[in-house]
MMTF fields as JSON, N, C-alpha, C and O atoms, coordinates in Angstrom:
{
  "mmtfVersion": "1.0.0",
  "mmtfProducer": "UNKNOWN",
  "numBonds": 435,
  "numAtoms": 436,
  "numGroups": 109,
  "numChains": 1,
  "numModels": 1,
  "chainsPerModel": [1],
  "groupsPerChain": [109],
  "chainIdList": ["A"],
  "bondAtomList": [4, 2, 8, 6, 12, 10, 16, 14, 20, 18, 24, 22, 28, 26, 32, 30, 36, 34, 40, 38, 44, 42, 48, 46, 52, 50, 56, 54, 60, 58, 64, 62, 68, 66, 72, 70, 76, 74, 80, 78, 84, 82, 88, 86, 92, 90, 96, 94, 100, 98, 104, 102, 108, 106, 112, 110, 116, 114, 120, 118, 124, 122, 128, 126, 132, 130, 136, 134, 140, 138, 144, 142, 148, 146, 152, 150, 156, 154, 160, 158, 164, 162, 168, 166, 172, 170, 176, 174, 180, 178, 184, 182, 188, 186, 192, 190, 196, 194, 200, 198, 204, 202, 208, 206, 212, 210, 216, 214, 220, 218, 224, 222, 228, 226, 232, 230, 236, 234, 240, 238, 244, 242, 248, 246, 252, 250, 256, 254, 260, 258, 264, 262, 268, 266, 272, 270, 276, 274, 280, 278, 284, 282, 288, 286, 292, 290, 296, 294, 300, 298, 304, 302, 308, 306, 312, 310, 316, 314, 320, 318, 324, 322, 328, 326, 332, 330, 336, 334, 340, 338, 344, 342, 348, 346, 352, 350, 356, 354, 360, 358, 364, 362, 368, 366, 372, 370, 376, 374, 380, 378, 384, 382, 388, 386, 392, 390, 396, 394, 400, 398, 404, 402, 408, 406, 412, 410, 416, 414, 420, 418, 424, 422, 428, 426, 432, 430],
  "bondOrderList": [1, 1, 1, 1, 1, 1, 1, 1, 1, 1, 1, 1, 1, 1, 1, 1, 1, 1, 1, 1, 1, 1, 1, 1, 1, 1, 1, 1, 1, 1, 1, 1, 1, 1, 1, 1, 1, 1, 1, 1, 1, 1, 1, 1, 1, 1, 1, 1, 1, 1, 1, 1, 1, 1, 1, 1, 1, 1, 1, 1, 1, 1, 1, 1, 1, 1, 1, 1, 1, 1, 1, 1, 1, 1, 1, 1, 1, 1, 1, 1, 1, 1, 1, 1, 1, 1, 1, 1, 1, 1, 1, 1, 1, 1, 1, 1, 1, 1, 1, 1, 1, 1, 1, 1, 1, 1, 1, 1],
  "groupList": [{"groupName": "TRP", "atomNameList": ["N", "CA", "C", "O"], "elementList": ["N", "C", "C", "O"], "formalChargeList": [0, 0, 0, 0], "bondAtomList": [1, 0, 2, 1, 3, 2], "bondOrderList": [1, 1, 2], "singleLetterCode": "W", "chemCompType": "L-PEPTIDE LINKING"}, {"groupName": "ASP", "atomNameList": ["N", "CA", "C", "O"], "elementList": ["N", "C", "C", "O"], "formalChargeList": [0, 0, 0, 0], "bondAtomList": [1, 0, 2, 1, 3, 2], "bondOrderList": [1, 1, 2], "singleLetterCode": "D", "chemCompType": "L-PEPTIDE LINKING"}, {"groupName": "LEU", "atomNameList": ["N", "CA", "C", "O"], "elementList": ["N", "C", "C", "O"], "formalChargeList": [0, 0, 0, 0], "bondAtomList": [1, 0, 2, 1, 3, 2], "bondOrderList": [1, 1, 2], "singleLetterCode": "L", "chemCompType": "L-PEPTIDE LINKING"}, {"groupName": "GLU", "atomNameList": ["N", "CA", "C", "O"], "elementList": ["N", "C", "C", "O"], "formalChargeList": [0, 0, 0, 0], "bondAtomList": [1, 0, 2, 1, 3, 2], "bondOrderList": [1, 1, 2], "singleLetterCode": "E", "chemCompType": "L-PEPTIDE LINKING"}, {"groupName": "THR", "atomNameList": ["N", "CA", "C", "O"], "elementList": ["N", "C", "C", "O"], "formalChargeList": [0, 0, 0, 0], "bondAtomList": [1, 0, 2, 1, 3, 2], "bondOrderList": [1, 1, 2], "singleLetterCode": "T", "chemCompType": "L-PEPTIDE LINKING"}, {"groupName": "PHE", "atomNameList": ["N", "CA", "C", "O"], "elementList": ["N", "C", "C", "O"], "formalChargeList": [0, 0, 0, 0], "bondAtomList": [1, 0, 2, 1, 3, 2], "bondOrderList": [1, 1, 2], "singleLetterCode": "F", "chemCompType": "L-PEPTIDE LINKING"}, {"groupName": "VAL", "atomNameList": ["N", "CA", "C", "O"], "elementList": ["N", "C", "C", "O"], "formalChargeList": [0, 0, 0, 0], "bondAtomList": [1, 0, 2, 1, 3, 2], "bondOrderList": [1, 1, 2], "singleLetterCode": "V", "chemCompType": "L-PEPTIDE LINKING"}, {"groupName": "SER", "atomNameList": ["N", "CA", "C", "O"], "elementList": ["N", "C", "C", "O"], "formalChargeList": [0, 0, 0, 0], "bondAtomList": [1, 0, 2, 1, 3, 2], "bondOrderList": [1, 1, 2], "singleLetterCode": "S", "chemCompType": "L-PEPTIDE LINKING"}, {"groupName": "PRO", "atomNameList": ["N", "CA", "C", "O"], "elementList": ["N", "C", "C", "O"], "formalChargeList": [0, 0, 0, 0], "bondAtomList": [1, 0, 2, 1, 3, 2], "bondOrderList": [1, 1, 2], "singleLetterCode": "P", "chemCompType": "L-PEPTIDE LINKING"}, {"groupName": "MET", "atomNameList": ["N", "CA", "C", "O"], "elementList": ["N", "C", "C", "O"], "formalChargeList": [0, 0, 0, 0], "bondAtomList": [1, 0, 2, 1, 3, 2], "bondOrderList": [1, 1, 2], "singleLetterCode": "M", "chemCompType": "L-PEPTIDE LINKING"}, {"groupName": "ARG", "atomNameList": ["N", "CA", "C", "O"], "elementList": ["N", "C", "C", "O"], "formalChargeList": [0, 0, 0, 0], "bondAtomList": [1, 0, 2, 1, 3, 2], "bondOrderList": [1, 1, 2], "singleLetterCode": "R", "chemCompType": "L-PEPTIDE LINKING"}, {"groupName": "ALA", "atomNameList": ["N", "CA", "C", "O"], "elementList": ["N", "C", "C", "O"], "formalChargeList": [0, 0, 0, 0], "bondAtomList": [1, 0, 2, 1, 3, 2], "bondOrderList": [1, 1, 2], "singleLetterCode": "A", "chemCompType": "L-PEPTIDE LINKING"}, {"groupName": "GLN", "atomNameList": ["N", "CA", "C", "O"], "elementList": ["N", "C", "C", "O"], "formalChargeList": [0, 0, 0, 0], "bondAtomList": [1, 0, 2, 1, 3, 2], "bondOrderList": [1, 1, 2], "singleLetterCode": "Q", "chemCompType": "L-PEPTIDE LINKING"}, {"groupName": "GLY", "atomNameList": ["N", "CA", "C", "O"], "elementList": ["N", "C", "C", "O"], "formalChargeList": [0, 0, 0, 0], "bondAtomList": [1, 0, 2, 1, 3, 2], "bondOrderList": [1, 1, 2], "singleLetterCode": "G", "chemCompType": "PEPTIDE LINKING"}, {"groupName": "HIS", "atomNameList": ["N", "CA", "C", "O"], "elementList": ["N", "C", "C", "O"], "formalChargeList": [0, 0, 0, 0], "bondAtomList": [1, 0, 2, 1, 3, 2], "bondOrderList": [1, 1, 2], "singleLetterCode": "H", "chemCompType": "L-PEPTIDE LINKING"}, {"groupName": "CYS", "atomNameList": ["N", "CA", "C", "O"], "elementList": ["N", "C", "C", "O"], "formalChargeList": [0, 0, 0, 0], "bondAtomList": [1, 0, 2, 1, 3, 2], "bondOrderList": [1, 1, 2], "singleLetterCode": "C", "chemCompType": "L-PEPTIDE LINKING"}, {"groupName": "ILE", "atomNameList": ["N", "CA", "C", "O"], "elementList": ["N", "C", "C", "O"], "formalChargeList": [0, 0, 0, 0], "bondAtomList": [1, 0, 2, 1, 3, 2], "bondOrderList": [1, 1, 2], "singleLetterCode": "I", "chemCompType": "L-PEPTIDE LINKING"}],
  "groupTypeList": [0, 1, 2, 3, 4, 5, 3, 2, 6, 7, 4, 4, 8, 8, 1, 9, 5, 8, 2, 10, 11, 11, 11, 5, 4, 12, 1, 13, 4, 4, 2, 2, 4, 11, 4, 1, 1, 13, 9, 10, 6, 14, 13, 0, 3, 8, 4, 10, 6, 14, 1, 14, 6, 1, 11, 10, 13, 11, 0, 13, 10, 2, 12, 1, 6, 15, 3, 2, 8, 13, 1, 11, 12, 12, 2, 2, 6, 11, 7, 11, 10, 1, 11, 11, 6, 7, 16, 0, 13, 6, 1, 6, 11, 9, 6, 10, 8, 0, 13, 3, 7, 6, 13, 8, 11, 11, 13, 11, 11],
  "groupIdList": [1, 2, 3, 4, 5, 6, 7, 8, 9, 10, 11, 12, 13, 14, 15, 16, 17, 18, 19, 20, 21, 22, 23, 24, 25, 26, 27, 28, 29, 30, 31, 32, 33, 34, 35, 36, 37, 38, 39, 40, 41, 42, 43, 44, 45, 46, 47, 48, 49, 50, 51, 52, 53, 54, 55, 56, 57, 58, 59, 60, 61, 62, 63, 64, 65, 66, 67, 68, 69, 70, 71, 72, 73, 74, 75, 76, 77, 78, 79, 80, 81, 82, 83, 84, 85, 86, 87, 88, 89, 90, 91, 92, 93, 94, 95, 96, 97, 98, 99, 100, 101, 102, 103, 104, 105, 106, 107, 108, 109],
  "secStructList": [7, 5, 6, 6, 6, 6, 5, 7, 7, 7, 7, 7, 7, 7, 7, 1, 1, 7, 3, 3, 3, 3, 3, 3, 7, 6, 6, 1, 1, 7, 3, 3, 3, 3, 3, 1, 1, 3, 3, 3, 3, 3, 3, 6, 6, 6, 6, 3, 3, 3, 3, 3, 3, 3, 7, 6, 6, 6, 6, 7, 3, 3, 3, 3, 3, 3, 3, 7, 1, 6, 6, 7, 7, 3, 3, 3, 3, 3, 3, 3, 3, 6, 6, 3, 3, 3, 3, 3, 3, 3, 3, 4, 4, 4, 1, 6, 6, 6, 1, 7, 7, 7, 1, 6, 6, 6, 6, 5, 7],
  "xCoordList": [-69.362, -69.597, -68.33, -67.216, -68.525, -67.412, -67.229, -68.132, -66.088, -65.873, -65.677, -65.752, -65.427, -65.296, -66.64, -66.898, -67.507, -68.805, -69.961, -71.078, -69.697, -70.722, -71.85, -73.005, -71.512, -72.478, -72.254, -71.129, -73.368, -73.301, -72.634, -73.04, -71.608, -70.885, -71.459, -71.701, -71.681, -72.229, -72.747, -72.436, -73.531, -74.051, -74.029, -73.885, -74.171, -74.326, -75.791, -76.512, -76.238, -77.63, -77.91, -76.996, -79.151, -79.492, -79.229, -79.258, -78.976, -78.702, -79.822, -80.42, -80.103, -81.146, -80.703, -81.537, -79.401, -78.876, -78.2, -77.637, -78.249, -77.616, -76.094, -75.48, -75.51, -74.06, -73.502, -73.934, -72.542, -71.931, -70.582, -70.205, -69.843, -68.508, -68.131, -68.613, -67.262, -66.733, -65.294, -64.962, -64.439, -63.027, -62.46, -62.748, -61.65, -60.94, -59.693, -59.087, -59.31, -58.046, -56.911, -57.126, -55.707, -54.554, -54.285, -53.873, -54.516, -54.249, -55.419, -55.313, -56.526, -57.659, -58.5, -59.373, -58.262, -58.999, -60.254, -61.071, -60.418, -61.502, -62.093, -61.382, -63.399, -64.097, -64.605, -65.302, -64.26, -64.734, -65.896, -65.809, -66.981, -68.109, -68.495, -68.358, -68.978, -69.452, -70.906, -71.28, -71.734, -73.148, -73.465, -72.573, -74.728, -75.118, -74.915, -74.717, -74.961, -74.873, -73.496, -73.269, -72.559, -71.242, -70.429, -70.747, -69.367, -68.462, -68.578, -68.663, -68.581, -68.598, -67.35, -66.814, -66.909, -65.756, -66.273, -66.69, -66.244, -66.802, -65.69, -64.608, -65.977, -65.097, -65.89, -67.117, -65.205, -65.881, -65.163, -64.105, -65.775, -65.283, -65.176, -64.06, -66.245, -67.625, -67.936, -67.218, -69.018, -69.459, -69.884, -70.676, -69.354, -69.702, -69.338, -68.534, -69.951, -69.567, -68.705, -69.203, -67.414, -66.506, -66.855, -66.875, -67.129, -67.358, -68.168, -68.242, -68.773, -69.509, -69.071, -69.197, -68.56, -68.17, -69.292, -69.492, -70.02, -71.191, -70.76, -69.879, -71.385, -71.029, -72.202, -72.072, -73.338, -74.515, -74.266, -73.811, -74.563, -74.429, -73.048, -72.931, -72.01, -70.655, -70.046, -69.459, -70.176, -69.456, -70.289, -69.724, -71.587, -72.423, -72.501, -72.156, -72.937, -73.09, -71.724, -71.048, -71.322, -70.034, -70.069, -71.064, -68.98, -68.892, -67.812, -67.894, -66.791, -65.691, -65.004, -65.107, -64.298, -63.555, -62.347, -62.431, -61.218, -60.028, -59.088, -59.24, -58.122, -57.054, -55.818, -55.491, -55.127, -53.896, -52.844, -52.782, -52.017, -51.003, -49.884, -49.665, -49.193, -48.035, -48.421, -49.418, -47.635, -47.826, -48.534, -48.348, -49.322, -49.961, -50.975, -51.224, -51.562, -52.544, -53.721, -54.212, -54.164, -55.291, -56.244, -55.835, -57.515, -58.539, -58.978, -59.018, -59.302, -59.81, -61.239, -61.578, -62.082, -63.438, -63.641, -63.144, -64.358, -64.646, -66.152, -66.914, -66.571, -67.994, -68.23, -67.32, -69.468, -69.855, -71.154, -72.104, -71.178, -72.392, -72.486, -71.565, -73.584, -73.779, -72.602, -72.407, -71.829, -70.705, -69.365, -68.31, -69.401, -68.166, -67.817, -68.688, -66.532, -66.013, -65.096, -64.242, -65.271, -64.447, -63.762, -64.319, -62.555, -61.826, -61.498, -60.965, -61.83, -61.653, -60.701, -60.77, -59.81, -58.914, -59.447, -59.909, -59.386, -59.833, -58.645, -58.106, -58.245, -57.131, -57.578, -58.543, -56.894, -57.327, -57.225, -57.879, -56.416, -56.326, -57.624, -57.822, -58.509, -59.779, -60.946, -62.102, -60.644, -61.693, -61.398, -60.272, -62.414, -62.246, -62.219, -62.944, -61.472, -60.78, -59.355, -58.685, -58.867, -57.472, -57.255, -56.204, -58.211, -58.108, -59.445, -60.236, -59.694, -60.955, -61.803, -61.32, -63.063, -63.986, -64.198, -64.251, -64.319, -64.559, -65.945, -66.201, -66.841, -68.213, -68.46, -67.671, -69.589, -69.922, -68.793, -68.13, -68.576, -67.502, -66.152, -65.3, -65.966, -64.716, -63.531, -63.491, -62.577, -61.307, -61.362, -60.376, -62.461, -62.541, -61.57, -61.469, -60.858, -59.889, -60.236, -59.536],
  "yCoordList": [-16.774, -17.763, -17.928, -17.897, -18.104, -18.426, -19.936, -20.687, -20.385, -21.812, -22.606, -23.835, -21.919, -22.622, -22.812, -23.862, -21.793, -21.867, -22.146, -22.422, -22.074, -22.247, -21.235, -21.538, -20.035, -18.956, -17.937, -17.699, -17.341, -16.301, -15.069, -14.594, -14.55, -13.381, -12.112, -11.138, -12.108, -10.933, -11.313, -12.381, -10.431, -10.603, -9.257, -8.211, -9.289, -8.067, -7.96, -8.958, -6.763, -6.622, -7.451, -7.713, -7.866, -8.619, -7.777, -6.547, -8.45, -7.783, -8.115, -9.188, -7.194, -7.423, -8.414, -9.018, -8.58, -9.388, -10.643, -10.616, -11.739, -12.974, -12.853, -12.192, -13.496, -13.542, -14.477, -15.624, -13.991, -14.783, -15.346, -16.439, -14.589, -15.026, -14.29, -13.189, -14.918, -14.309, -14.759, -15.914, -13.843, -14.175, -13.274, -12.077, -13.858, -13.075, -12.475, -13.075, -11.285, -10.7, -11.512, -12.301, -11.313, -12.101, -11.974, -12.942, -10.784, -10.603, -11.04, -11.007, -11.445, -11.964, -10.926, -11.284, -9.648, -8.606, -8.147, -7.43, -8.554, -8.037, -9.163, -10.064, -9.094, -10.049, -9.307, -8.3, -9.795, -9.231, -10.078, -11.306, -9.445, -10.188, -9.609, -8.408, -10.465, -10.053, -10.447, -11.579, -9.508, -9.753, -9.26, -8.818, -9.336, -8.864, -7.36, -6.892, -6.594, -5.141, -4.567, -3.382, -5.37, -4.825, -5.635, -6.779, -4.995, -5.616, -4.861, -3.633, -5.616, -5.001, -5.422, -6.515, -4.505, -4.746, -4.728, -3.685, -5.895, -6.043, -6.097, -6.629, -5.542, -5.646, -6.109, -6.194, -6.405, -6.801, -6.134, -5.522, -6.277, -5.637, -4.139, -3.624, -3.404, -3.856, -4.279, -3.927, -5.037, -5.47, -4.249, -3.432, -4.131, -2.993, -3.301, -4.189, -2.546, -2.569, -1.326, -0.203, -1.526, -0.408, 0.364, 1.595, -0.388, 0.268, -0.639, -1.851, -0.025, -0.749, -0.167, 1.036, -1.012, -0.589, -1.014, -2.204, -0.042, -0.29, -0.84, -0.282, -1.934, -2.558, -2.62, -3.158, -2.08, -2.166, -1.47, -0.327, -2.155, -1.586, -1.746, -2.082, -1.515, -1.532, -2.926, -3.335, -3.653, -4.909, -6.133, -7.195, -6.033, -7.214, -7.962, -7.408, -9.179, -9.985, -10.463, -11.227, -10.01, -10.42, -11.891, -12.384, -12.591, -14.021, -14.374, -15.413, -13.517, -13.835, -12.548, -11.518, -12.627, -11.49, -12.028, -13.067, -11.312, -11.732, -10.549, -9.516, -10.717, -9.743, -10.314, -11.486, -9.483, -9.955, -10.186, -9.43, -11.219, -11.515, -10.476, -9.748, -10.425, -9.546, -8.096, -7.784, -7.219, -5.784, -5.145, -3.956, -5.895, -5.386, -4.279, -3.441, -4.263, -3.239, -3.192, -2.119, -4.379, -4.476, -5.569, -6.606, -5.309, -6.331, -6.68, -5.807, -7.923, -8.335, -8.803, -9.501, -8.414, -8.94, -9.462, -8.879, -10.54, -11.132, -11.15, -11.405, -10.88, -10.885, -11.639, -11.852, -12.03, -12.721, -12.121, -11.927, -11.836, -11.314, -11.955, -11.841, -12.62, -13.364, -14.333, -15.213, -14.193, -15.102, -14.443, -14.982, -13.282, -12.547, -12.645, -12.577, -12.806, -12.793, -11.588, -11.368, -10.804, -9.614, -9.702, -10.241, -9.171, -9.089, -7.616, -6.938, -7.134, -5.734, -5.621, -6.408, -4.638, -4.332, -3.159, -2.176, -3.256, -2.175, -1.763, -2.583, -0.518, 0.011, 0.149, 0.861, -0.52, -0.486, 0.91, 1.187, 1.799, 3.17, 3.936, 5.007, 3.391, 4.043, 3.408, 3.771, 2.466, 1.722, 1.732, 1.467, 2.04, 1.946, 0.487, -0.287, 0.042, 0.811, 1.199, 1.864, 0.813, 1.072, 2.505, 3.083, 3.077, 4.443, 5.133, 4.788, 6.093, 6.824, 6.456, 6.446, 6.155, 5.823, 7.048, 8.17, 6.841, 7.954, 7.86, 8.473, 7.102, 7.01, 5.728, 4.789, 5.668, 4.462, 4.039, 4.88, 2.759, 2.188, 2.723, 3.037, 2.824, 3.347, 2.557, 1.334, 3.238, 2.623, 1.622, 0.921, 1.521, 0.535, 0.902, 2.064, -0.09, 0.164, -0.635, -0.554],
  "zCoordList": [180.558, 181.58, 182.408, 181.885, 183.711, 184.592, 184.515, 184.884, 184.046, 183.823, 185.104, 185.09, 186.207, 187.487, 188.166, 188.755, 188.088, 188.773, 187.814, 188.253, 186.498, 185.469, 185.602, 185.301, 186.053, 186.175, 185.066, 184.626, 184.629, 183.618, 184.217, 185.278, 183.537, 184.02, 183.406, 184.119, 182.087, 181.422, 180.044, 179.518, 179.478, 178.122, 177.41, 178.044, 176.108, 175.33, 174.926, 174.948, 174.558, 174.123, 172.876, 172.094, 172.68, 171.467, 170.22, 170.267, 169.128, 167.864, 166.887, 166.961, 165.973, 164.972, 163.9, 163.225, 163.746, 162.653, 163.196, 164.29, 162.444, 162.917, 162.964, 162.126, 163.947, 164.086, 163.024, 162.915, 162.237, 161.162, 161.576, 161.154, 162.414, 162.833, 164.11, 164.378, 164.889, 166.11, 166.278, 166.012, 166.722, 166.93, 168.017, 168.059, 168.897, 169.895, 169.266, 168.378, 169.73, 169.302, 169.914, 170.834, 169.397, 169.837, 171.327, 171.967, 171.891, 173.32, 174.196, 175.422, 173.592, 174.331, 175.044, 175.834, 174.787, 175.503, 174.784, 175.361, 173.529, 172.707, 171.865, 171.419, 171.658, 170.8, 169.579, 169.706, 168.397, 167.139, 166.648, 166.655, 166.222, 165.668, 164.323, 164.091, 163.441, 162.123, 161.987, 162.292, 161.525, 161.27, 159.864, 159.14, 159.48, 158.162, 157.992, 156.871, 159.087, 158.958, 159.261, 159.014, 159.792, 160.061, 161.05, 161.376, 161.514, 162.481, 163.796, 163.817, 164.897, 166.218, 166.982, 166.801, 167.848, 168.703, 170.134, 170.639, 170.788, 172.137, 173.176, 172.926, 174.333, 175.48, 176.684, 176.63, 177.755, 178.986, 180.158, 180.006, 181.321, 182.553, 182.384, 182.448, 182.174, 182.028, 180.585, 179.65, 180.433, 179.113, 178.309, 178.779, 177.095, 176.253, 174.8, 174.516, 173.897, 172.494, 172.287, 172.36, 172.029, 171.82, 170.552, 170.538, 169.487, 168.204, 167.293, 167.497, 166.286, 165.25, 163.912, 163.685, 163.029, 161.691, 160.761, 160.521, 160.241, 159.409, 158.058, 157.403, 157.646, 156.366, 155.405, 154.306, 155.8, 154.937, 153.609, 153.571, 152.543, 151.222, 150.61, 149.431, 151.383, 150.834, 150.82, 149.818, 151.91, 152.055, 151.738, 151.475, 151.752, 151.608, 152.927, 153.971, 152.898, 154.109, 154.594, 153.906, 155.782, 156.329, 156.699, 157.231, 156.414, 156.677, 157.683, 158.339, 157.816, 158.719, 159.149, 158.483, 160.276, 160.801, 161.561, 162.216, 161.47, 162.208, 162.374, 161.721, 163.251, 163.43, 162.746, 162.928, 161.955, 161.332, 162.412, 163.382, 162.259, 163.272, 163.302, 162.333, 164.417, 164.555, 164.737, 165.389, 164.162, 164.318, 163.127, 162.87, 162.414, 161.197, 161.477, 160.611, 162.673, 163.036, 162.063, 161.713, 161.633, 160.708, 161.16, 161.682, 160.946, 161.085, 159.673, 158.806, 159.432, 158.129, 158.279, 159.234, 157.326, 157.26, 155.842, 154.878, 155.728, 154.426, 154.223, 155.156, 153.002, 152.689, 151.39, 150.589, 151.215, 149.99, 149.485, 150.242, 148.215, 147.587, 146.215, 145.407, 145.955, 144.709, 144.529, 145.368, 143.472, 143.234, 143.566, 143.231, 144.222, 144.516, 146.0, 146.868, 146.265, 147.631, 147.747, 146.888, 148.81, 149.024, 150.372, 151.329, 150.444, 151.703, 151.931, 151.052, 153.135, 153.469, 154.644, 155.588, 154.584, 155.692, 156.474, 155.896, 157.789, 158.66, 159.528, 160.272, 159.437, 160.214, 161.672, 161.951, 162.604, 164.003, 164.609, 165.615, 164.02, 164.518, 164.292, 164.866, 163.46, 163.156, 163.911, 163.691, 164.795, 165.502, 166.996, 167.415, 167.798, 169.252, 169.655, 169.03, 170.618, 171.645, 171.268, 172.059, 170.096, 169.736, 169.29, 169.564, 168.621, 168.12, 168.271, 169.148, 167.428, 167.469, 166.262, 165.13, 166.513, 165.452, 164.583, 165.087, 163.287, 162.376, 161.758, 160.722, 162.376, 161.889, 161.145, 161.244, 160.366, 159.627, 158.712, 158.104, 158.614, 157.799, 158.229, 157.397, 159.528, 160.087, 159.587, 159.721, 159.018, 158.648, 157.517, 157.288, 156.803, 155.725, 154.626, 154.232, 154.136, 153.063, 151.839, 150.83]
}
């Protein structure tokens, strides 16, 4: 949304899975989202999904996503399954737009 004119600027395509978390990167150029099936990296101008890190089966239902501060070059995602909580590190060099995607579960550590 344009906050001066209150007009819609852009949208992303609908997703099959509910949004669990959203966070902007530190530089404000990218939006990270977590859903039941994985993490997406969104950009704008033009609106696009840079990458999708598939989490089905391995991570469980994602609950949160963030970028580590400073020069860590890591994204963190947290999931919960039954009574277990897991935290996963994702190397940004394995995720577009920072690096090259390596397929499903790109860069999962």
